[in-house]
Steps between C-alpha positions, in 0.01 A plus 500: 500500500648179640317189602621219717292188498563222750345174399497178699372186335340329800432188299874444453578585865233261628619229263851535646362492854327172416838353398662577836327230711573238231862609482539494878329163541749353250814659644447504877503119544814472287682770697379356830625154399845643415523695826363206701751259348779742585369526857484121527862460388610786726336363816658161432839665451460691831403183690782350706580139414594234755307193394317663207155442652424867554621604154303227324192584712423812294204455267301732277149512363602682183264772381141452610250706303195604703414784264564784581742376770814308406705327769831317512566332832825356632480288815716279715327246723814369674414515871805705605499758218356766734795467737760516224325802346458700822760359737435358844635475853590158632512535874612257764197285580412149610415241235330200664597205279798609299807705568625686197870564480489847344839468338483162326119485459486153658215385719553310825216324685420582859404863485683805624571864427568632152774758520661740441258787441562665166330704230485387138480792259229483234599458136200703368474317167143613427552857623817550298339346191206740524745792509677375188170444319362845591786657307459262206122532470528877450680435171310186400188690393680771302446327160127461574462865601696608192266300278192656662646848453563422130129426457423861579821625332 
């Protein structure tokens, strides 16, 4: 006769399950801070520099803990960031008080038409940064997942 007994100590399993939220609440903000800092540096690196205003306009909140939601926000409040990010069309149109010379960026009083019509391609700093970070974040949580798996080893 052969016997096969399968025994599961639920007390030990439940004790390990109780450790998981504590472990995650310690590690997630740290990992998010690392990934967020990398995103912040990346978006600044992707930002075109003429005067430096747009590049220095990037700010971050750091990690904000609204348990169970953690956020890391990067913003740029410079008024023309949308146009640099997405591109824009500058068409020939009348400007009442100032005439902009589109080649030397000088203003002349008196009004007139801004020309020529042309399209400025977007630089997509935020979009490209999010693509870089998506790839990085997949690997950022590997040590945390490995540690959780070891609990149930």
